CSV table of C-alpha atoms and ligand atoms in Angstrom, one decimal:
chain,number,residue,atom,x,y,z
A,1,MET,CA,4.8,8.6,-20.5
A,2,THR,CA,1.7,7.4,-21.2
A,3,ASP,CA,-0.8,10.7,-21.9
A,4,GLY,CA,2.6,13.4,-23.0
A,5,LYS,CA,2.3,15.3,-19.4
A,6,ILE,CA,5.9,15.0,-19.4
A,7,GLY,CA,7.2,18.1,-17.0
A,8,ILE,CA,4.6,17.4,-14.8
A,9,ASN,CA,6.4,16.8,-11.4
A,10,LEU,CA,5.1,15.3,-8.1
A,11,THR,CA,5.1,18.6,-6.6
A,12,ARG,CA,3.6,20.9,-9.5
A,13,HIS,CA,0.4,18.0,-9.8
A,14,VAL,CA,-0.3,18.4,-5.9
A,15,HIS,CA,0.3,22.1,-6.1
A,16,GLN,CA,-2.4,22.6,-8.6
A,17,GLU,CA,-4.4,20.3,-6.7
A,18,GLN,CA,-4.5,22.2,-3.8
A,19,MET,CA,-4.8,25.7,-6.1
A,20,GLU,CA,-8.4,24.1,-7.3
A,21,HIS,CA,-9.3,23.8,-3.5
A,22,PRO,CA,-8.1,27.1,-1.8
A,23,GLU,CA,-9.4,26.0,2.1
A,24,ALA,CA,-6.3,23.5,1.6
A,25,THR,CA,-3.2,24.6,3.6
A,26,GLY,CA,-0.7,23.5,1.1
A,27,GLU,CA,0.7,21.1,3.8
A,28,LEU,CA,-0.2,17.9,2.4
A,29,SER,CA,2.1,19.3,-1.1
A,30,GLY,CA,4.8,19.6,2.1
A,31,ILE,CA,4.4,15.9,3.3
A,32,LEU,CA,4.1,14.4,-0.5
A,33,ASN,CA,7.7,16.0,-1.2
A,34,GLN,CA,9.3,14.5,2.1
A,35,ILE,CA,7.5,10.9,1.0
A,36,ALA,CA,9.2,11.7,-3.2
A,37,PHE,CA,12.1,12.5,-1.3
A,38,ALA,CA,13.1,9.2,1.2
A,39,ALA,CA,11.6,7.3,-2.0
A,40,LYS,CA,14.0,8.1,-3.6
A,41,ILE,CA,16.6,7.4,-1.1
A,42,VAL,CA,15.2,3.9,-0.5
A,43,SER,CA,15.6,3.2,-4.1
A,44,ARG,CA,18.4,4.2,-4.9
A,45,GLU,CA,19.5,1.2,-2.0
A,46,VAL,CA,16.9,-1.1,-4.0
A,47,ASN,CA,18.8,-0.5,-7.2
A,48,LYS,CA,22.0,-1.5,-5.6
A,49,ALA,CA,20.4,-4.8,-3.6
A,50,GLY,CA,21.5,-6.7,-6.6
A,51,LEU,CA,24.9,-5.7,-5.9
A,52,VAL,CA,25.0,-6.4,-2.4
A,53,GLU,CA,24.0,-9.9,-2.6
A,54,ILE,CA,26.6,-10.3,-5.4
A,55,LEU,CA,29.5,-8.8,-3.2
A,56,GLY,CA,28.0,-10.9,-0.3
A,57,LEU,CA,27.9,-7.9,2.0
A,58,THR,CA,23.9,-7.4,3.8
A,59,GLY,CA,24.5,-8.6,7.3
A,60,ASP,CA,28.0,-8.3,6.9
A,61,GLU,CA,30.2,-5.9,7.6
A,62,ASN,CA,31.6,-3.0,4.6
A,63,VAL,CA,34.7,-2.3,3.8
A,64,GLN,CA,34.9,0.7,6.2
A,65,GLY,CA,34.1,-2.0,8.7
A,66,GLU,CA,30.5,-1.1,9.6
A,67,GLU,CA,27.6,-3.6,9.2
A,68,VAL,CA,25.6,-3.1,6.5
A,69,MET,CA,22.1,-2.9,7.3
A,70,LYS,CA,19.2,-4.8,5.8
A,71,LEU,CA,17.4,-3.3,3.6
A,72,ASP,CA,13.7,-2.9,5.3
A,73,GLU,CA,15.5,-1.7,8.3
A,74,PHE,CA,17.3,1.0,6.3
A,75,ALA,CA,13.8,2.3,4.7
A,76,ASN,CA,12.7,2.1,8.2
A,77,GLU,CA,15.2,4.2,9.2
A,78,VAL,CA,14.9,6.5,6.5
A,79,PHE,CA,11.6,7.1,6.5
A,80,LEU,CA,11.1,7.9,9.7
A,81,ASN,CA,14.1,10.3,9.4
A,82,ILE,CA,13.0,12.5,7.2
A,83,LEU,CA,9.3,12.6,8.0
A,84,GLY,CA,9.7,12.8,11.7
A,85,LYS,CA,11.9,16.0,10.8
A,86,SER,CA,9.6,17.7,8.3
A,87,GLY,CA,7.7,19.3,10.7
A,88,HIS,CA,4.4,17.7,9.6
A,89,PHE,CA,3.2,15.0,11.6
A,90,CYS,CA,2.4,14.7,15.2
A,91,ILE,CA,3.0,11.0,15.7
A,92,MET,CA,4.0,7.7,13.5
A,93,ALA,CA,3.9,4.1,13.5
A,94,THR,CA,5.2,1.8,10.8
A,95,GLU,CA,5.0,-2.1,10.0
A,96,GLU,CA,8.2,-2.3,11.1
A,97,GLU,CA,7.8,-1.1,15.1
A,98,ALA,CA,5.6,-2.2,17.9
A,99,GLU,CA,4.5,0.8,19.5
A,100,VAL,CA,3.9,4.1,17.8
A,101,ILE,CA,7.1,6.7,16.8
A,102,PRO,CA,7.1,9.4,18.4
A,103,VAL,CA,8.7,13.1,16.6
A,104,PRO,CA,12.2,13.1,17.9
A,105,GLU,CA,12.9,16.1,20.6
A,106,GLY,CA,13.9,19.4,18.9
A,107,HIS,CA,11.1,18.8,15.8
A,108,LYS,CA,8.3,20.6,15.3
A,109,ARG,CA,4.9,18.8,15.9
A,110,GLY,CA,2.3,19.2,13.4
A,111,ASN,CA,-1.2,18.4,12.5
A,112,TYR,CA,-1.1,15.2,10.6
A,113,SER,CA,-0.1,10.7,11.5
A,114,ILE,CA,1.3,8.9,9.7
A,115,ALA,CA,1.6,4.5,9.0
A,116,LEU,CA,4.3,3.2,7.3
A,117,ASP,CA,5.2,0.0,6.1
A,118,PRO,CA,8.7,1.0,5.0
A,119,LEU,CA,9.4,-2.1,2.5
A,120,ASP,CA,7.2,-4.6,1.9
A,121,GLY,CA,7.4,-8.0,0.4
A,122,SER,CA,11.4,-7.8,1.7
A,123,SER,CA,11.6,-10.9,1.4
A,124,ASN,CA,11.4,-11.0,-2.5
A,125,ILE,CA,14.3,-9.0,-2.6
A,126,ASP,CA,17.0,-11.6,-2.9
A,127,VAL,CA,15.2,-12.7,-6.5
A,128,ASN,CA,14.6,-9.6,-7.9
A,129,VAL,CA,10.7,-8.8,-7.4
A,130,ASN,CA,9.2,-6.0,-7.2
A,131,ILE,CA,8.5,-4.2,-3.0
A,132,GLY,CA,7.3,-1.1,-2.3
A,133,THR,CA,6.4,1.5,0.5
A,134,ILE,CA,2.9,2.4,1.5
A,135,PHE,CA,1.3,4.8,3.3
A,136,SER,CA,-1.6,6.9,4.5
A,137,VAL,CA,-1.9,10.0,6.4
A,138,HIS,CA,-5.1,11.2,8.9
A,139,ARG,CA,-5.5,14.7,9.7
A,140,ARG,CA,-4.8,14.5,13.8
A,141,VAL,CA,-7.3,13.9,16.2
A,142,THR,CA,-6.5,14.9,19.4
A,143,GLU,CA,-5.1,18.3,21.4
A,144,GLY,CA,-1.8,19.0,23.2
A,145,THR,CA,1.6,18.9,21.9
A,146,GLU,CA,2.5,15.5,21.3
A,147,GLY,CA,0.2,13.2,19.1
A,148,CYS,CA,-0.6,9.7,20.3
A,149,GLU,CA,-2.1,6.6,18.9
A,150,GLN,CA,-5.4,7.6,19.1
A,151,ASP,CA,-4.4,10.0,15.9
A,152,LEU,CA,-3.6,7.1,14.1
A,153,MET,CA,-6.3,4.4,14.8
A,154,GLN,CA,-8.4,6.1,12.7
A,155,PRO,CA,-11.0,4.4,9.6
A,156,GLY,CA,-9.5,4.8,6.7
A,157,ARG,CA,-12.5,6.7,5.5
A,158,ARG,CA,-10.8,9.3,7.4
A,159,ILE,CA,-7.3,8.9,4.9
A,160,ILE,CA,-6.4,12.7,3.6
A,161,ALA,CA,-3.7,11.2,1.3
A,162,ALA,CA,-2.6,7.6,0.6
A,163,GLY,CA,-0.1,5.8,-1.7
A,164,TYR,CA,2.6,3.4,-2.7
A,165,VAL,CA,6.0,3.4,-4.2
A,166,VAL,CA,6.4,0.4,-6.4
A,167,TYR,CA,10.7,-0.4,-6.3
A,168,GLY,CA,10.9,-2.4,-10.0
A,169,SER,CA,11.8,-2.1,-13.1
A,170,SER,CA,11.2,1.4,-13.3
A,171,THR,CA,10.5,3.1,-9.4
A,172,MET,CA,6.7,4.6,-9.5
A,173,LEU,CA,5.2,6.6,-7.0
A,174,VAL,CA,0.8,6.4,-7.0
A,175,MET,CA,-1.2,8.3,-5.0
A,176,SER,CA,-4.5,9.7,-3.8
A,177,THR,CA,-5.5,12.4,-2.1
A,178,GLY,CA,-9.3,12.4,-2.7
A,179,ASN,CA,-9.2,13.9,-6.2
A,180,GLY,CA,-8.5,10.8,-8.1
A,181,VAL,CA,-5.2,8.2,-8.5
A,182,HIS,CA,-2.3,9.8,-10.1
A,183,GLY,CA,1.2,8.3,-11.1
A,184,PHE,CA,4.4,9.0,-11.0
A,185,THR,CA,7.3,8.0,-12.7
A,186,LEU,CA,10.7,8.3,-11.0
A,187,ASP,CA,13.2,9.8,-13.9
A,188,PRO,CA,16.5,8.7,-12.3
A,189,SER,CA,18.4,10.9,-14.5
A,190,VAL,CA,16.6,14.1,-13.0
A,191,GLY,CA,15.9,13.1,-10.2
A,192,GLU,CA,12.0,14.1,-10.2
A,193,PHE,CA,9.1,11.9,-10.1
A,194,LEU,CA,7.4,12.7,-13.3
A,195,GLN,CA,3.6,12.7,-14.1
A,196,SER,CA,2.8,9.4,-16.2
A,197,HIS,CA,0.0,8.2,-15.1
A,198,THR,CA,-3.2,10.5,-15.1
A,199,ASP,CA,-6.8,9.4,-13.0
A,200,ILE,CA,-5.9,5.9,-13.1
A,201,ARG,CA,-9.1,3.5,-13.4
A,202,ILE,CA,-9.6,0.2,-12.5
A,203,PRO,CA,-11.8,-1.7,-15.1
A,204,GLU,CA,-14.9,-2.3,-13.7
A,205,LYS,CA,-14.2,-6.3,-14.3
A,206,GLY,CA,-11.4,-7.8,-14.7
A,207,LYS,CA,-9.8,-11.2,-15.8
A,208,ILE,CA,-7.1,-11.6,-13.4
A,209,TYR,CA,-7.7,-12.8,-10.1
A,210,SER,CA,-4.4,-13.3,-7.1
A,211,ILE,CA,-4.0,-14.9,-4.3
A,212,ASN,CA,-1.7,-17.2,-2.6
A,213,GLU,CA,-3.7,-20.7,-3.8
A,214,GLY,CA,-1.2,-22.9,-1.4
A,215,ASN,CA,-3.6,-21.5,1.3
A,216,TYR,CA,-6.8,-22.8,0.1
A,217,PRO,CA,-7.2,-25.5,2.6
A,218,TYR,CA,-7.4,-23.1,5.5
A,219,TRP,CA,-10.0,-20.7,3.5
A,220,THR,CA,-13.7,-20.7,4.5
A,221,THR,CA,-15.9,-22.6,2.1
A,222,GLY,CA,-17.5,-19.2,0.3
A,223,VAL,CA,-13.7,-18.0,-0.6
A,224,ARG,CA,-12.9,-21.9,-1.6
A,225,LYS,CA,-15.8,-21.9,-4.0
A,226,TYR,CA,-15.5,-18.0,-4.8
A,227,ILE,CA,-11.9,-19.3,-6.7
A,228,ASP,CA,-13.0,-22.4,-8.1
A,229,PHE,CA,-15.9,-20.6,-9.4
A,230,LEU,CA,-13.4,-18.5,-11.5
A,231,LYS,CA,-12.0,-21.4,-13.0
A,232,GLU,CA,-15.2,-22.3,-15.0
A,233,LYS,CA,-15.7,-20.6,-18.0
A,234,ASP,CA,-16.4,-16.5,-17.8
A,235,LYS,CA,-19.6,-15.7,-19.2
A,236,GLU,CA,-18.1,-13.0,-21.1
A,237,SER,CA,-14.8,-14.2,-22.2
A,238,GLY,CA,-15.5,-17.8,-22.6
A,239,ARG,CA,-12.5,-18.5,-20.6
A,240,PRO,CA,-11.9,-18.9,-17.1
A,241,TYR,CA,-10.3,-16.1,-15.2
A,242,SER,CA,-6.1,-15.8,-15.8
A,243,GLY,CA,-4.4,-16.4,-11.8
A,244,ARG,CA,-1.1,-13.7,-11.0
A,245,TYR,CA,0.2,-13.9,-7.9
A,246,ILE,CA,4.0,-12.4,-7.1
A,247,GLY,CA,3.8,-12.7,-3.4
A,248,SER,CA,4.5,-8.7,-3.2
A,249,MET,CA,1.3,-6.8,-2.7
A,250,VAL,CA,2.8,-3.8,-4.1
A,251,ALA,CA,3.5,-5.7,-6.7
A,252,ASP,CA,0.2,-7.0,-6.9
A,253,MET,CA,-1.9,-4.5,-6.4
A,254,HIS,CA,-0.4,-1.9,-8.8
A,255,ARG,CA,-1.3,-4.6,-11.6
A,256,THR,CA,-4.7,-4.6,-10.3
A,257,LEU,CA,-5.0,-0.8,-10.3
A,258,LEU,CA,-4.2,-1.0,-13.5
A,259,LYS,CA,-5.6,-3.8,-15.3
A,260,GLY,CA,-8.7,-5.0,-13.6
A,261,GLY,CA,-9.2,-8.3,-11.5
A,262,ILE,CA,-9.1,-9.0,-7.8
A,263,PHE,CA,-6.1,-9.5,-5.3
A,264,MET,CA,-6.8,-11.0,-2.1
A,265,TYR,CA,-5.6,-12.4,1.3
A,266,PRO,CA,-8.5,-14.2,3.3
A,267,ALA,CA,-8.9,-14.9,6.8
A,268,ASP,CA,-8.0,-18.5,7.0
A,269,LYS,CA,-6.7,-21.4,9.4
A,270,LYS,CA,-3.2,-21.6,8.6
A,271,ASP,CA,-1.7,-19.5,11.9
A,272,PRO,CA,-4.4,-20.0,14.9
A,273,LYS,CA,-2.7,-17.1,15.6
A,274,LYS,CA,-3.5,-15.4,13.3
A,275,PRO,CA,-7.1,-15.7,11.8
A,276,SER,CA,-8.1,-12.6,9.6
A,277,GLY,CA,-5.2,-14.1,7.4
A,278,LYS,CA,-1.9,-11.6,7.0
A,279,LEU,CA,-2.1,-7.9,5.5
A,280,ARG,CA,-2.2,-5.5,7.8
A,281,LEU,CA,-5.1,-2.8,8.5
A,282,LEU,CA,-3.6,0.5,9.1
A,283,TYR,CA,-0.1,-0.3,6.9
A,284,GLU,CA,-0.9,-2.3,3.9
A,285,CYS,CA,-5.6,-2.4,3.2
A,286,ALA,CA,-6.5,0.8,4.2
A,287,PRO,CA,-3.8,2.8,1.9
A,288,PHE,CA,-4.8,0.8,-0.5
A,289,ALA,CA,-8.7,0.6,-0.1
A,290,PHE,CA,-8.6,4.0,-0.4
A,291,LEU,CA,-6.8,4.0,-3.9
A,292,CYS,CA,-9.0,1.2,-5.1
A,293,GLU,CA,-12.1,3.4,-4.1
A,294,HIS,CA,-11.2,6.6,-5.6
A,295,ALA,CA,-9.7,4.3,-8.7
A,296,GLY,CA,-13.6,3.5,-9.2
A,297,GLY,CA,-12.8,0.1,-7.5
A,298,ALA,CA,-13.9,-1.3,-4.1
A,299,ALA,CA,-11.9,-2.9,-1.0
A,300,SER,CA,-14.1,-5.8,1.4
A,301,THR,CA,-13.3,-7.6,4.1
A,302,GLY,CA,-15.6,-10.1,2.8
A,303,THR,CA,-18.1,-8.3,5.0
A,304,MET,CA,-17.8,-4.6,4.9
A,305,PRO,CA,-15.6,-2.1,3.2
A,306,VAL,CA,-12.2,-1.9,4.1
A,307,LEU,CA,-12.4,1.9,5.0
A,308,ASP,CA,-14.9,1.5,7.9
A,309,VAL,CA,-13.5,-0.6,9.7
A,310,VAL,CA,-12.5,0.7,13.2
A,311,PRO,CA,-9.0,-0.3,13.8
A,312,GLU,CA,-8.6,-1.2,17.5
A,313,ASP,CA,-5.1,-2.1,17.4
A,314,LEU,CA,-2.3,-0.5,15.5
A,315,HIS,CA,-0.5,-3.8,13.7
A,316,GLN,CA,-4.4,-5.5,13.1
A,317,ARG,CA,-4.9,-8.0,10.5
A,318,VAL,CA,-7.9,-7.8,8.4
A,319,PRO,CA,-9.0,-9.9,5.4
A,320,PHE,CA,-8.8,-8.2,2.4
A,321,PHE,CA,-10.3,-8.7,-1.4
A,322,ALA,CA,-9.7,-5.5,-3.4
A,323,GLY,CA,-9.5,-4.9,-7.1
A,324,SER,CA,-12.8,-4.4,-9.3
A,325,LYS,CA,-15.7,-3.7,-8.6
A,326,TYR,CA,-18.0,-6.3,-10.0
A,327,ASP,CA,-15.2,-8.5,-9.0
A,328,VAL,CA,-15.3,-7.4,-5.3
A,329,GLY,CA,-18.9,-7.8,-5.2
A,330,GLN,CA,-19.1,-11.4,-6.7
A,331,VAL,CA,-16.7,-12.6,-3.3
A,332,GLU,CA,-19.0,-10.5,-0.8
A,333,GLU,CA,-21.8,-12.8,-2.2
A,334,PHE,CA,-20.2,-16.1,-2.2
A,335,VAL,CA,-19.4,-15.1,1.5
A,336,ARG,CA,-22.6,-13.7,2.1
A,337,LYS,CA,-24.2,-17.4,0.8
A,338,TYR,CA,-21.6,-19.9,2.5
A,339,ASP,CA,-19.9,-18.3,5.2
A,340,GLU,CA,-22.7,-16.1,7.0
A,341,GLY,CA,-25.3,-17.6,8.6
B,1,AHM,P1,5.5,-8.5,4.8
B,1,AHM,O1,5.1,-7.2,5.2
B,1,AHM,O2,6.2,-9.0,5.8
B,1,AHM,O3,6.6,-8.1,3.6
B,1,AHM,O4,4.6,-9.3,4.1
B,1,AHM,C1,3.5,-9.0,3.5
B,1,AHM,C2,3.4,-9.6,1.8
B,1,AHM,C3,2.9,-8.8,0.5
B,1,AHM,O5,3.0,-7.9,0.2
B,1,AHM,C4,2.2,-9.6,0.1
B,1,AHM,O6,1.2,-9.7,-0.1
B,1,AHM,C5,2.1,-11.3,1.5
B,1,AHM,O7,2.5,-10.8,2.5
B,1,AHM,C6,2.4,-12.6,1.2
B,1,AHM,O8,2.2,-13.5,1.9
B,1,AHM,P2,2.1,-15.1,1.6
B,1,AHM,O9,3.7,-15.4,1.0
B,1,AHM,O10,1.9,-15.8,2.4
B,1,AHM,O11,1.6,-15.4,0.4
B,2,MG,MG1,3.9,-5.3,4.8
């Protein structure tokens, strides 16, 4: 624990935040509790993943003769099941499914929508690299009982709460409801997320850049020149930026939030079907952009703040540059100078 506040769990933290905002309905604490509950179940299975590999079970039949579900499908089911029945949501969407997901029959429809990436970076499971869940919550904007796509297709600027869970050497939930960014570490012995990081602030300028550099030939001139520039001697430190790329967004962004620097997934020409890069606006970029801005950092498409992008498609991708304010500002300058006009 970093600040001696052992004992404040997620529930109490959100409750305290709500006491400071009497206009709040109290629903947010219910939502975050349900997310935390689902995350604990996924965390338990992620921790077992190594063993499952050794036993050769994934995709095969288990001892009861049932097929063992892949972890990303499992995480998707757990989150949808728990959140769908929570009474807080009117509509849901996940990176795993093409269409919006209605609340199951017989369950209360709520005032919020949620976009989820249930298990991001799941291709890293078999090499024991951190993976995670990403979420963002919007207030419903349509009338009637059922929610619809419109309730999800809102700009990140209107996010009510966003966060991620990183399943790593320990499981951590990092979230913001607009009052700072706070981190909670799962204490498995008591099954609670305990506050471990209060008011995370991204350093104004970092020393680390994080990008899949194998895509260099496919980037725009501005992005290439920016990366070349980072390898020159930094005026302050006298050395180039360090490169760190895990290839699991939650892990790379977790480091970026805590240590500063810049994480990037630019547009590239590798796949003509994906001219805007790889990362999805609703499930990956907007939630992290919300966290970055609330931690004093920035997140940009290269030409505009990610939070201001109005979604046109549920699975829309956007170029993504996020982290320290100074560094994000600098990449925008390169884009302006070499890629525009
Ligand atoms: P996924 O949603 O299919 O897991 O893909 C997203 C992941 C991110 O976690 C990561 O930042 C990125 O893909 C890595 O992509 P690449 O292998 O192209 O560098
Ligand atoms: Mg993903």
